[in-house]
């Protein structure tokens, strides 16, 4: 399938934000206490109450309260967002307010960008699988391209993990054990972190990790096995070097070894035919039985390695941020779609090896009259992929490469017109080139695709904000967004 198109979008929104609060008892009186939530949605630290963007925030305590073991669990506390896209790591996708990609979006840029510690992720499926040592998650709804290096036409997820600190040796370890449906299908999850100061107020190291193993929740009665589970391991190393009070360097290294057994194919109800002369008889089973009539679990594996360097310098005139990032993501999928096509579909393999290199240079400052952020973002991604499908004794084989290179210039200025009024203007320019070279062989016939597409576009944003009172902020906003097209050779 070849997808090459432009998707411009204009959005007009208006909102009134009222601060949330808690109540404390004092004798017979209730005292209202404002709960201040600090976010960095606009690249500066500010009260959530004052941000002219629809933002959902999950703090570390929120994540703990709902026992969120994976990124997908946050769907419970982030209204308007849906996680999905298909089986496993390759096709994971995010939809915000109903806007998002369809099944198997490999090769096409995401509508909703995911940032971990200000770094855009190449394949969000890997982020879905582990959630460890996280201090805050921010979901920004609507176009955010004028504030971020990576284009975010549908919204942005900001995930902030705990930084190394100089507060001494500290850390934690947490564990959980749970069963599905009062059965023997168990899930074990162990995670923790340790902070180690190496040089007082100069050098500190933080190490975090998670191991999660699940039997799943679906039984395979034909082979006395289960599916729907996973075995995920991840470790993150972060080292902070602060040679002076106005300069710091943060080095982050991540590794993830992921194995998942998607159990979403045809395991309940009438499966799969109508009986009669149909070669595959109808199979009934009750919902509570949680049965899949396949002969083995589906398997999706992922191997993720990445590293980033973030240099920050307060020059006295402005803040300078330079962020370099490199990631390798290798994945393989063996999907079992029984009992459908049990005799016809013998093999359904998909694999992809991707690399991403990015560099962001950004300046920002906060003054009495205005705040601003401006930057240059460069990215270079490459992917090698294949599929191997055997249907009724006929092989369908595809392989190919996809390369995308481009840059963006972005900026946003927030003018403080009066004590009560702010006006924010944003502008972004994208320029990218997408190349694909792919071939599919079916019944001895080869279909080849060798194509190149170029994309460039200007987008903008305009927001007017009024601080009605300490508890109420109102704003109208107009955003013009743009989604780069892409090619999916599979």
mmCIF file with all atom_site columns, N, CA and C in Angstrom, residues 34-63:
data_model
loop_
_atom_site.group_PDB
_atom_site.id
_atom_site.type_symbol
_atom_site.label_atom_id
_atom_site.label_alt_id
_atom_site.label_comp_id
_atom_site.label_asym_id
_atom_site.label_entity_id
_atom_site.label_seq_id
_atom_site.pdbx_PDB_ins_code
_atom_site.Cartn_x
_atom_site.Cartn_y
_atom_site.Cartn_z
_atom_site.occupancy
_atom_site.B_iso_or_equiv
_atom_site.pdbx_formal_charge
_atom_site.auth_seq_id
_atom_site.auth_comp_id
_atom_site.auth_asym_id
_atom_site.auth_atom_id
_atom_site.pdbx_PDB_model_num
ATOM 1  N N  . UNK A 1 34 ? -6.445 25.426 47.113 1.00 0.00 ? 34 UNK A N  1
ATOM 2  C CA . UNK A 1 34 ? -6.142 25.238 45.701 1.00 0.00 ? 34 UNK A CA 1
ATOM 3  C C  . UNK A 1 34 ? -4.993 24.265 45.528 1.00 0.00 ? 34 UNK A C  1
ATOM 4  N N  . UNK A 1 35 ? -5.171 23.362 44.574 1.00 0.00 ? 35 UNK A N  1
ATOM 5  C CA . UNK A 1 35 ? -4.128 22.399 44.274 1.00 0.00 ? 35 UNK A CA 1
ATOM 6  C C  . UNK A 1 35 ? -3.370 22.871 43.039 1.00 0.00 ? 35 UNK A C  1
ATOM 7  N N  . UNK A 1 36 ? -2.143 23.284 43.217 1.00 0.00 ? 36 UNK A N  1
ATOM 8  C CA . UNK A 1 36 ? -1.355 23.812 42.109 1.00 0.00 ? 36 UNK A CA 1
ATOM 9  C C  . UNK A 1 36 ? -0.615 22.675 41.426 1.00 0.00 ? 36 UNK A C  1
ATOM 10 N N  . UNK A 1 37 ? -0.824 22.552 40.096 1.00 0.00 ? 37 UNK A N  1
ATOM 11 C CA . UNK A 1 37 ? -0.143 21.540 39.295 1.00 0.00 ? 37 UNK A CA 1
ATOM 12 C C  . UNK A 1 37 ? 0.767  22.260 38.310 1.00 0.00 ? 37 UNK A C  1
ATOM 13 N N  . UNK A 1 38 ? 2.057  22.030 38.412 1.00 0.00 ? 38 UNK A N  1
ATOM 14 C CA . UNK A 1 38 ? 3.039  22.677 37.543 1.00 0.00 ? 38 UNK A CA 1
ATOM 15 C C  . UNK A 1 38 ? 3.320  21.774 36.343 1.00 0.00 ? 38 UNK A C  1
ATOM 16 N N  . UNK A 1 39 ? 3.217  22.347 35.134 1.00 0.00 ? 39 UNK A N  1
ATOM 17 C CA . UNK A 1 39 ? 3.465  21.598 33.907 1.00 0.00 ? 39 UNK A CA 1
ATOM 18 C C  . UNK A 1 39 ? 4.457  22.365 33.043 1.00 0.00 ? 39 UNK A C  1
ATOM 19 N N  . UNK A 1 40 ? 4.981  21.700 32.026 1.00 0.00 ? 40 UNK A N  1
ATOM 20 C CA . UNK A 1 40 ? 5.920  22.325 31.090 1.00 0.00 ? 40 UNK A CA 1
ATOM 21 C C  . UNK A 1 40 ? 5.388  22.216 29.666 1.00 0.00 ? 40 UNK A C  1
ATOM 22 N N  . UNK A 1 41 ? 4.068  22.248 29.528 1.00 0.00 ? 41 UNK A N  1
ATOM 23 C CA . UNK A 1 41 ? 3.433  22.066 28.219 1.00 0.00 ? 41 UNK A CA 1
ATOM 24 C C  . UNK A 1 41 ? 3.932  23.072 27.194 1.00 0.00 ? 41 UNK A C  1
ATOM 25 N N  . UNK A 1 42 ? 4.223  24.311 27.628 1.00 0.00 ? 42 UNK A N  1
ATOM 26 C CA . UNK A 1 42 ? 4.671  25.361 26.715 1.00 0.00 ? 42 UNK A CA 1
ATOM 27 C C  . UNK A 1 42 ? 6.168  25.641 26.837 1.00 0.00 ? 42 UNK A C  1
ATOM 28 N N  . UNK A 1 43 ? 6.913  24.617 27.292 1.00 0.00 ? 43 UNK A N  1
ATOM 29 C CA . UNK A 1 43 ? 8.371  24.715 27.421 1.00 0.00 ? 43 UNK A CA 1
ATOM 30 C C  . UNK A 1 43 ? 8.824  25.637 28.540 1.00 0.00 ? 43 UNK A C  1
ATOM 31 N N  . UNK A 1 44 ? 7.890  26.067 29.368 1.00 0.00 ? 44 UNK A N  1
ATOM 32 C CA . UNK A 1 44 ? 8.228  26.797 30.583 1.00 0.00 ? 44 UNK A CA 1
ATOM 33 C C  . UNK A 1 44 ? 7.410  26.196 31.715 1.00 0.00 ? 44 UNK A C  1
ATOM 34 N N  . UNK A 1 45 ? 7.914  26.292 32.934 1.00 0.00 ? 45 UNK A N  1
ATOM 35 C CA . UNK A 1 45 ? 7.184  25.771 34.081 1.00 0.00 ? 45 UNK A CA 1
ATOM 36 C C  . UNK A 1 45 ? 6.104  26.769 34.478 1.00 0.00 ? 45 UNK A C  1
ATOM 37 N N  . UNK A 1 46 ? 4.847  26.324 34.489 1.00 0.00 ? 46 UNK A N  1
ATOM 38 C CA . UNK A 1 46 ? 3.743  27.202 34.834 1.00 0.00 ? 46 UNK A CA 1
ATOM 39 C C  . UNK A 1 46 ? 2.596  26.392 35.412 1.00 0.00 ? 46 UNK A C  1
ATOM 40 N N  . UNK A 1 47 ? 1.710  27.092 36.086 1.00 0.00 ? 47 UNK A N  1
ATOM 41 C CA . UNK A 1 47 ? 0.543  26.465 36.678 1.00 0.00 ? 47 UNK A CA 1
ATOM 42 C C  . UNK A 1 47 ? -0.371 25.956 35.571 1.00 0.00 ? 47 UNK A C  1
ATOM 43 N N  . UNK A 1 48 ? -0.833 24.719 35.724 1.00 0.00 ? 48 UNK A N  1
ATOM 44 C CA . UNK A 1 48 ? -1.747 24.146 34.747 1.00 0.00 ? 48 UNK A CA 1
ATOM 45 C C  . UNK A 1 48 ? -2.948 25.051 34.512 1.00 0.00 ? 48 UNK A C  1
ATOM 46 N N  . UNK A 1 49 ? -3.371 25.748 35.558 1.00 0.00 ? 49 UNK A N  1
ATOM 47 C CA . UNK A 1 49 ? -4.517 26.643 35.472 1.00 0.00 ? 49 UNK A CA 1
ATOM 48 C C  . UNK A 1 49 ? -4.312 27.719 34.407 1.00 0.00 ? 49 UNK A C  1
ATOM 49 N N  . UNK A 1 50 ? -3.056 28.104 34.137 1.00 0.00 ? 50 UNK A N  1
ATOM 50 C CA . UNK A 1 50 ? -2.775 29.235 33.261 1.00 0.00 ? 50 UNK A CA 1
ATOM 51 C C  . UNK A 1 50 ? -2.473 28.835 31.822 1.00 0.00 ? 50 UNK A C  1
ATOM 52 N N  . UNK A 1 51 ? -2.464 27.548 31.499 1.00 0.00 ? 51 UNK A N  1
ATOM 53 C CA . UNK A 1 51 ? -2.049 27.092 30.178 1.00 0.00 ? 51 UNK A CA 1
ATOM 54 C C  . UNK A 1 51 ? -3.217 27.179 29.195 1.00 0.00 ? 51 UNK A C  1
ATOM 55 N N  . UNK A 1 52 ? -3.060 27.880 28.062 1.00 0.00 ? 52 UNK A N  1
ATOM 56 C CA . UNK A 1 52 ? -4.153 28.012 27.093 1.00 0.00 ? 52 UNK A CA 1
ATOM 57 C C  . UNK A 1 52 ? -4.220 26.832 26.129 1.00 0.00 ? 52 UNK A C  1
ATOM 58 N N  . UNK A 1 53 ? -4.142 25.633 26.671 1.00 0.00 ? 53 UNK A N  1
ATOM 59 C CA . UNK A 1 53 ? -4.188 24.391 25.899 1.00 0.00 ? 53 UNK A CA 1
ATOM 60 C C  . UNK A 1 53 ? -5.003 23.402 26.718 1.00 0.00 ? 53 UNK A C  1
ATOM 61 N N  . UNK A 1 54 ? -5.766 22.567 26.033 1.00 0.00 ? 54 UNK A N  1
ATOM 62 C CA . UNK A 1 54 ? -6.468 21.501 26.735 1.00 0.00 ? 54 UNK A CA 1
ATOM 63 C C  . UNK A 1 54 ? -5.450 20.442 27.137 1.00 0.00 ? 54 UNK A C  1
ATOM 64 N N  . UNK A 1 55 ? -5.207 20.320 28.451 1.00 0.00 ? 55 UNK A N  1
ATOM 65 C CA . UNK A 1 55 ? -4.145 19.448 28.964 1.00 0.00 ? 55 UNK A CA 1
ATOM 66 C C  . UNK A 1 55 ? -4.715 18.513 30.025 1.00 0.00 ? 55 UNK A C  1
ATOM 67 N N  . UNK A 1 56 ? -4.378 17.232 29.905 1.00 0.00 ? 56 UNK A N  1
ATOM 68 C CA . UNK A 1 56 ? -4.646 16.270 30.967 1.00 0.00 ? 56 UNK A CA 1
ATOM 69 C C  . UNK A 1 56 ? -3.315 15.881 31.583 1.00 0.00 ? 56 UNK A C  1
ATOM 70 N N  . UNK A 1 57 ? -3.258 15.868 32.907 1.00 0.00 ? 57 UNK A N  1
ATOM 71 C CA . UNK A 1 57 ? -2.003 15.606 33.603 1.00 0.00 ? 57 UNK A CA 1
ATOM 72 C C  . UNK A 1 57 ? -2.168 14.413 34.540 1.00 0.00 ? 57 UNK A C  1
ATOM 73 N N  . UNK A 1 58 ? -1.218 13.503 34.482 1.00 0.00 ? 58 UNK A N  1
ATOM 74 C CA . UNK A 1 58 ? -1.155 12.389 35.430 1.00 0.00 ? 58 UNK A CA 1
ATOM 75 C C  . UNK A 1 58 ? 0.157  12.513 36.194 1.00 0.00 ? 58 UNK A C  1
ATOM 76 N N  . UNK A 1 59 ? 0.063  12.716 37.482 1.00 0.00 ? 59 UNK A N  1
ATOM 77 C CA . UNK A 1 59 ? 1.258  12.814 38.321 1.00 0.00 ? 59 UNK A CA 1
ATOM 78 C C  . UNK A 1 59 ? 1.732  11.420 38.716 1.00 0.00 ? 59 UNK A C  1
ATOM 79 N N  . UNK A 1 60 ? 2.883  11.371 39.356 1.00 0.00 ? 60 UNK A N  1
ATOM 80 C CA . UNK A 1 60 ? 3.397  10.092 39.830 1.00 0.00 ? 60 UNK A CA 1
ATOM 81 C C  . UNK A 1 60 ? 2.415  9.425  40.789 1.00 0.00 ? 60 UNK A C  1
ATOM 82 N N  . UNK A 1 61 ? 1.737  10.242 41.602 1.00 0.00 ? 61 UNK A N  1
ATOM 83 C CA . UNK A 1 61 ? 0.756  9.685  42.538 1.00 0.00 ? 61 UNK A CA 1
ATOM 84 C C  . UNK A 1 61 ? -0.471 9.150  41.800 1.00 0.00 ? 61 UNK A C  1
ATOM 85 N N  . UNK A 1 62 ? -0.903 9.852  40.740 1.00 0.00 ? 62 UNK A N  1
ATOM 86 C CA . UNK A 1 62 ? -2.030 9.370  39.938 1.00 0.00 ? 62 UNK A CA 1
ATOM 87 C C  . UNK A 1 62 ? -1.710 8.009  39.328 1.00 0.00 ? 62 UNK A C  1
ATOM 88 N N  . UNK A 1 63 ? -0.489 7.876  38.797 1.00 0.00 ? 63 UNK A N  1
ATOM 89 C CA . UNK A 1 63 ? -0.072 6.622  38.179 1.00 0.00 ? 63 UNK A CA 1
ATOM 90 C C  . UNK A 1 63 ? -0.053 5.503  39.209 1.00 0.00 ? 63 UNK A C  1
#
